mmCIF file of C-alpha atoms and ligand atoms in Angstrom:
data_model
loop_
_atom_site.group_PDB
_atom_site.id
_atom_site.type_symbol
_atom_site.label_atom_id
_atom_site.label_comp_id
_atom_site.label_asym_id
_atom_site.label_seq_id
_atom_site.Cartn_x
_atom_site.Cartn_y
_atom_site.Cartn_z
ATOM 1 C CA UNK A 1 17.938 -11.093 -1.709
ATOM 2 C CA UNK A 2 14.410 -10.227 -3.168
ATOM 3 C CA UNK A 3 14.139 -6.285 -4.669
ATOM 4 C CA UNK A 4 11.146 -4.225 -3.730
ATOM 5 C CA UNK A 5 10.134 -0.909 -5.388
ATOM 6 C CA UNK A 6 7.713 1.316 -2.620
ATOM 7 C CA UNK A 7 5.157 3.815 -4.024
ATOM 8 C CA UNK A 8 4.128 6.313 -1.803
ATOM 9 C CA UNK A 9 1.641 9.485 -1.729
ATOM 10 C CA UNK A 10 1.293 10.083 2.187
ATOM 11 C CA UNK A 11 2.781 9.802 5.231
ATOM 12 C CA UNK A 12 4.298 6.515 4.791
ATOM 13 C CA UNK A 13 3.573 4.484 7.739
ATOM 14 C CA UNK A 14 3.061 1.343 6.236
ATOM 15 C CA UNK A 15 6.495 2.059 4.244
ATOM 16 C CA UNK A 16 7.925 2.689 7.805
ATOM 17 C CA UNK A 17 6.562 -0.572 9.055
ATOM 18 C CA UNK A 18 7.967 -2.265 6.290
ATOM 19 C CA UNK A 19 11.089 -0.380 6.618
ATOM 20 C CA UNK A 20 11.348 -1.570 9.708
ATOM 21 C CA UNK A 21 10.204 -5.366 9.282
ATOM 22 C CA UNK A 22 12.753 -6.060 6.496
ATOM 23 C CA UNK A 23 15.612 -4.568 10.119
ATOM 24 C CA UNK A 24 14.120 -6.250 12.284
ATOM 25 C CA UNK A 25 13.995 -9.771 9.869
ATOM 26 C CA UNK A 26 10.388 -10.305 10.162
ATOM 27 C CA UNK A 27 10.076 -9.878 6.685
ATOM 28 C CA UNK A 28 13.087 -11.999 5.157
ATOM 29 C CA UNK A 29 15.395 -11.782 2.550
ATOM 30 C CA UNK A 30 14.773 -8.610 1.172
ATOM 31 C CA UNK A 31 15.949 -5.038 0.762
ATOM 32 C CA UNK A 32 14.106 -1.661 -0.204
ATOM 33 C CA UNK A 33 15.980 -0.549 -3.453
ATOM 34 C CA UNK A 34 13.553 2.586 -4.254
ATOM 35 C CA UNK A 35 10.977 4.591 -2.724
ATOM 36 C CA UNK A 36 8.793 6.329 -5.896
ATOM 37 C CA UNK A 37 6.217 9.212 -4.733
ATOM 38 C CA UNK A 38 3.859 11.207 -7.244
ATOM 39 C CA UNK A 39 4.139 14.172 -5.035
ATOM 40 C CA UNK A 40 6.109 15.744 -1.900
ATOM 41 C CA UNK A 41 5.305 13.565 1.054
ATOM 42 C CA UNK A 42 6.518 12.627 4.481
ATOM 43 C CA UNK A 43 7.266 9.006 3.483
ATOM 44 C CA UNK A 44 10.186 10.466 0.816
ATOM 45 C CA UNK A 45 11.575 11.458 3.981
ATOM 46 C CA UNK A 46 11.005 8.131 6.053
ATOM 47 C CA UNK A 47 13.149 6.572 3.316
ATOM 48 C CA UNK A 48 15.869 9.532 3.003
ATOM 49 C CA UNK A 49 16.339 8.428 6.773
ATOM 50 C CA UNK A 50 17.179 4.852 6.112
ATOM 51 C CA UNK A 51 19.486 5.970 3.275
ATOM 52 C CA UNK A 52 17.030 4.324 0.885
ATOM 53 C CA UNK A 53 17.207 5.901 -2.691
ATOM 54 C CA UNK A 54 14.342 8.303 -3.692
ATOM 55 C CA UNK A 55 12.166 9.460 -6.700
ATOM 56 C CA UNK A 56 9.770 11.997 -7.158
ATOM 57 C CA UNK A 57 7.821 11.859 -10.554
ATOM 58 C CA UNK A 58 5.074 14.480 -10.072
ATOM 59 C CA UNK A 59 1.059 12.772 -10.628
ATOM 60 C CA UNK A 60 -0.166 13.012 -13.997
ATOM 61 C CA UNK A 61 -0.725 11.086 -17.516
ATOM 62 C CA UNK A 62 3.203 10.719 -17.454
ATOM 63 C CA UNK A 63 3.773 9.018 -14.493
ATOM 64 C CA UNK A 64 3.625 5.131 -15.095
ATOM 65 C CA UNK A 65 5.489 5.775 -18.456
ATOM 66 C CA UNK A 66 8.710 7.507 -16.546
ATOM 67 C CA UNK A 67 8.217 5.114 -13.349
ATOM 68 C CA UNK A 68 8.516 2.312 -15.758
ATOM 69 C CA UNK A 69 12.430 3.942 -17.203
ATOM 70 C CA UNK A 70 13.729 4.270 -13.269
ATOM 71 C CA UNK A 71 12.247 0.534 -11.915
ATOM 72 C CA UNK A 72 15.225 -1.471 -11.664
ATOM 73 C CA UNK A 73 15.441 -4.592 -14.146
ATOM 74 C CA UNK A 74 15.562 -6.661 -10.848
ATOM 75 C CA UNK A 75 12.995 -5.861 -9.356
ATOM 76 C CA UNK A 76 10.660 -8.525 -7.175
ATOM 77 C CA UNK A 77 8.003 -6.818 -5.950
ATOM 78 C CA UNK A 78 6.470 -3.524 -6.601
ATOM 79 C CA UNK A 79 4.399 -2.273 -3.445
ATOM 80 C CA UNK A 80 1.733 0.729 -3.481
ATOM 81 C CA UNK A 81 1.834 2.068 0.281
ATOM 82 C CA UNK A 82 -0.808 4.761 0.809
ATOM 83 C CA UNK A 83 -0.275 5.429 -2.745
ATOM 84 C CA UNK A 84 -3.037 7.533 -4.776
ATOM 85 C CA UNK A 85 -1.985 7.672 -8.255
ATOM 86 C CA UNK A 86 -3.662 5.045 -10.518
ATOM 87 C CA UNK A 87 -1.388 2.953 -12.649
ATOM 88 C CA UNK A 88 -1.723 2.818 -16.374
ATOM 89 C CA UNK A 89 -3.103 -0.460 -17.645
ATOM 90 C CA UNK A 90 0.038 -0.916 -19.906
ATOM 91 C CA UNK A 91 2.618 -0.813 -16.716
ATOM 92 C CA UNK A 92 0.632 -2.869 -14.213
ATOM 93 C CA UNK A 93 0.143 -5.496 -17.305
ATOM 94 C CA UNK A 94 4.553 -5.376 -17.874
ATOM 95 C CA UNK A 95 4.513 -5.881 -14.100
ATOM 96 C CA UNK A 96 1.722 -8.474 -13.291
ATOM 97 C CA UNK A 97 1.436 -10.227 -10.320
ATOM 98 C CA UNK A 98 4.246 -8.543 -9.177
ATOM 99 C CA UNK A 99 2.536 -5.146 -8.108
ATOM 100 C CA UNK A 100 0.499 -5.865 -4.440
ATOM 101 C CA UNK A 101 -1.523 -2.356 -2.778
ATOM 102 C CA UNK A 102 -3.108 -2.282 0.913
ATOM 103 C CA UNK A 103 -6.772 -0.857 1.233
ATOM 104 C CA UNK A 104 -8.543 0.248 4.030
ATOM 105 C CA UNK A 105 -11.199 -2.348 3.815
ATOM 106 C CA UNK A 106 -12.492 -5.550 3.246
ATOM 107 C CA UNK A 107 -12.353 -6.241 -0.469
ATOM 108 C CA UNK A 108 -14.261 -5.858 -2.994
ATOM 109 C CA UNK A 109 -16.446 -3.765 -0.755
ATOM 110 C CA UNK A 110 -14.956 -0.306 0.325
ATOM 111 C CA UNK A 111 -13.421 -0.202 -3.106
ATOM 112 C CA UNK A 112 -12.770 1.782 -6.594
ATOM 113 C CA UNK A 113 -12.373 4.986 -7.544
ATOM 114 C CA UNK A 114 -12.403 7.719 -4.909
ATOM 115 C CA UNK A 115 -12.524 5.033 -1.875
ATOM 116 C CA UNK A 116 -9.583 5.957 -0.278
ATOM 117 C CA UNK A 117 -8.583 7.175 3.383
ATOM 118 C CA UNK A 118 -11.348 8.952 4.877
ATOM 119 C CA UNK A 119 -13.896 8.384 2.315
ATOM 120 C CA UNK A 120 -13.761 4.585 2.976
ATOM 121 C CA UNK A 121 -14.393 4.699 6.313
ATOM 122 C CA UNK A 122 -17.289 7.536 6.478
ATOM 123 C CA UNK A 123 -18.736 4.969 4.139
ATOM 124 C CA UNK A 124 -18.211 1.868 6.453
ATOM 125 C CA UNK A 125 -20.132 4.200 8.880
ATOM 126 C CA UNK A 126 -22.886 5.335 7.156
ATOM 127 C CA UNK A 127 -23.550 1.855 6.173
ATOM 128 C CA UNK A 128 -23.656 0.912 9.773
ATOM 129 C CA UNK A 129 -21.411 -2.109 8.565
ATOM 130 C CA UNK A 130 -20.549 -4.329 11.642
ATOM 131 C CA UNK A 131 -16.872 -4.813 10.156
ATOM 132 C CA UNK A 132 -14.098 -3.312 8.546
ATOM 133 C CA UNK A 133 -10.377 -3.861 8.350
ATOM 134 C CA UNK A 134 -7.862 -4.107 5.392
ATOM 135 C CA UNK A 135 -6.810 -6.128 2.686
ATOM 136 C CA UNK A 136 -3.941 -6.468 0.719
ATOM 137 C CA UNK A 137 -4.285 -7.700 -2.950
ATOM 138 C CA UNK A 138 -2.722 -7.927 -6.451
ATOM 139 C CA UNK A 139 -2.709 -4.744 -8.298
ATOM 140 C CA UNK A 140 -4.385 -5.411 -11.638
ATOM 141 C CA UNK A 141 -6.057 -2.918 -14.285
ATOM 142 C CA UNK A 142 -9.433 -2.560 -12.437
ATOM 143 C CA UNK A 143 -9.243 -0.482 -9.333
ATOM 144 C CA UNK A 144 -9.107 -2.656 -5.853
ATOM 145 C CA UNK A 145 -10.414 -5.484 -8.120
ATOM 146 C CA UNK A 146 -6.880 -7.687 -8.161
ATOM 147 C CA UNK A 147 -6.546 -10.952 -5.622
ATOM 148 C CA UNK A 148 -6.258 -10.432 -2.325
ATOM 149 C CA UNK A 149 -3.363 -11.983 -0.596
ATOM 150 C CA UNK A 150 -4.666 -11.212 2.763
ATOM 151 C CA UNK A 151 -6.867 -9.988 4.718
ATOM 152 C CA UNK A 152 -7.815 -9.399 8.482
ATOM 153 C CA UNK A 153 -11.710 -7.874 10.123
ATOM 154 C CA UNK A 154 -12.518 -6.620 12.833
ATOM 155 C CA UNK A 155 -15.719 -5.435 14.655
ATOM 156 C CA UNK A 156 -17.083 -1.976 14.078
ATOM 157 C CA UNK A 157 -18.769 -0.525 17.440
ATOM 158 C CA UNK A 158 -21.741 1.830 17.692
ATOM 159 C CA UNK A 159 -19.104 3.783 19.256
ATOM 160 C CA UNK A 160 -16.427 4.152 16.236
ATOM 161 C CA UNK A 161 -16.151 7.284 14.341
ATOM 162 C CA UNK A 162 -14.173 7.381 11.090
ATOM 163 C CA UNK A 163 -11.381 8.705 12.768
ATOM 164 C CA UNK A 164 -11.667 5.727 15.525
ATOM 165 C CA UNK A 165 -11.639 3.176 12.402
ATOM 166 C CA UNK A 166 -9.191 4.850 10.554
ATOM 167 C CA UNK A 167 -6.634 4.237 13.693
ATOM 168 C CA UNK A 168 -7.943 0.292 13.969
ATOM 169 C CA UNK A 169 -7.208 -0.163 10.481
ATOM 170 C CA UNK A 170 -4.148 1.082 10.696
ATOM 171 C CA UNK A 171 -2.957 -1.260 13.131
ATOM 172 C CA UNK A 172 -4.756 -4.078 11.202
ATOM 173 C CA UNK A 173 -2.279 -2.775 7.961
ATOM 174 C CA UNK A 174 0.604 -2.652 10.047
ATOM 175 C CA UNK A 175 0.296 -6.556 11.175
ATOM 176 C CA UNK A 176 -1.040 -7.592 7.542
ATOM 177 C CA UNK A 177 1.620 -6.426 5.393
ATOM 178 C CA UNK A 178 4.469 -7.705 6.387
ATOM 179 C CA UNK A 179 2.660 -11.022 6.648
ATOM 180 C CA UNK A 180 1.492 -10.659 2.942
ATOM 181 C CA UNK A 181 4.852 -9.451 1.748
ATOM 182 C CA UNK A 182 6.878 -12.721 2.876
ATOM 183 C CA UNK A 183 3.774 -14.961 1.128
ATOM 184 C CA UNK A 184 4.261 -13.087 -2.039
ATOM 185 C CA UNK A 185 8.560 -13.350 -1.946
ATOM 186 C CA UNK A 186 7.845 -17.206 -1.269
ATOM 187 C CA UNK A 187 9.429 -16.698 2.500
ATOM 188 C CA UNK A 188 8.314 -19.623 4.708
HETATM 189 C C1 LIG B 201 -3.382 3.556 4.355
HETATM 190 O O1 LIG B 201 -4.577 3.575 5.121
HETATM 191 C C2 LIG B 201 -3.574 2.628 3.189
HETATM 192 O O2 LIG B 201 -4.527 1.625 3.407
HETATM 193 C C3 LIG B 201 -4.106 3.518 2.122
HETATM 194 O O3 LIG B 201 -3.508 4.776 2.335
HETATM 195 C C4 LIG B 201 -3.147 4.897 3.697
HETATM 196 C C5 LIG B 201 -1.695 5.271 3.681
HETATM 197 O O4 LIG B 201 -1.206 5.545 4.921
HETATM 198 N N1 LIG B 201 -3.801 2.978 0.821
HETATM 199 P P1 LIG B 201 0.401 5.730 5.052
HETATM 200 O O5 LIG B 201 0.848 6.718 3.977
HETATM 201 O O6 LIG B 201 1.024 4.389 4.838
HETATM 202 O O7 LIG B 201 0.564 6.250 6.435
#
């Protein structure tokens, strides 16, 4: 039974959807032992539902030095879902290639500091891009700059608003993650 640490800043959909891909057996072998948010969010409360155990260690130059004391020893994967914080080059080195993130683009474009949520896509749209989608990669000390695992496009209409990409990307990170989850355990 693989270990997997969630981070969380947001609503927590993707943690839901891996929540509920680990019940359903889609993603194998593998159990949520923590849920770890850097502020008060909905997806603390998607876990407290499934019983999950919680943290909350407040944003802030502290936070990858007291996440680092409550991981578990056993711990297989760390994953950042809609996290925000940015880890501290000295924890994602103690945990590396064992830390994955999912962005709301197509790697390495769409990425680095500030290009998160909202601003991604108004970007994608200003740049009259004739794709988007999302990737999930390695976490590494550069921001967005780590592997990616997976990844999956699709087309951008003259029609989309951010709002209409944010939802297709959404989906896109809902079928991804699992998917890139059992490739990084080693399920078949
Ligand atoms: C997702 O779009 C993800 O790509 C980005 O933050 C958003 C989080 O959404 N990192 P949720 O909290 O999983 O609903």
């Amino acid at each position: 039974m693989k270990n997997i640490v969630i981070l969380v800043s947001g609503s927590g959909t993707n943690l839901q959807r891996i929540i509920d891909t680990i019940d359903s057996g889609e993603i194998q072998n593998a159990k949520v032992s923590l849920v770890v948010a850097d502020r008060e969010c909905y997806g603390l409360e998607r876990a407290k539902n499934h019983n999950i155990k919680t943290a909350l260690i407040p944003r802030g130059k502290n936070f990858s030095s007291e996440l680092g004391k409550i991981i578990p020893e056993n711990t297989d994967l760390i994953v950042l879902a809609g996290f925000l914080s940015i880890l501290k080059p000295e924890f994602v080195e103690s945990w590396a290639g064992k830390i994955i993130n999912i962005h709301p683009a197509l790697l390495p474009k769409y990425g680095g500091k500030g290009m998160w949520g909202h601003h991604v896509h108004n970007a994608v749209i200003e740049a009259k891009e004739k794709e988007s989608g999302a990737t999930v990669h390695f976490v590494t000390v550069g921001i967005d700059e780590g592997e990616a695992i997976l990844q999956k496009s699709f087309e951008v209409t003259e029609s989309d608003t951010p709002e209409t990409l944010a939802e297709k990307v959404h989906k896109i990170e809902y079928e991804i993650f699992p998917i890139a989850i059992n490739k990084v355990l080693g399920n078949n």
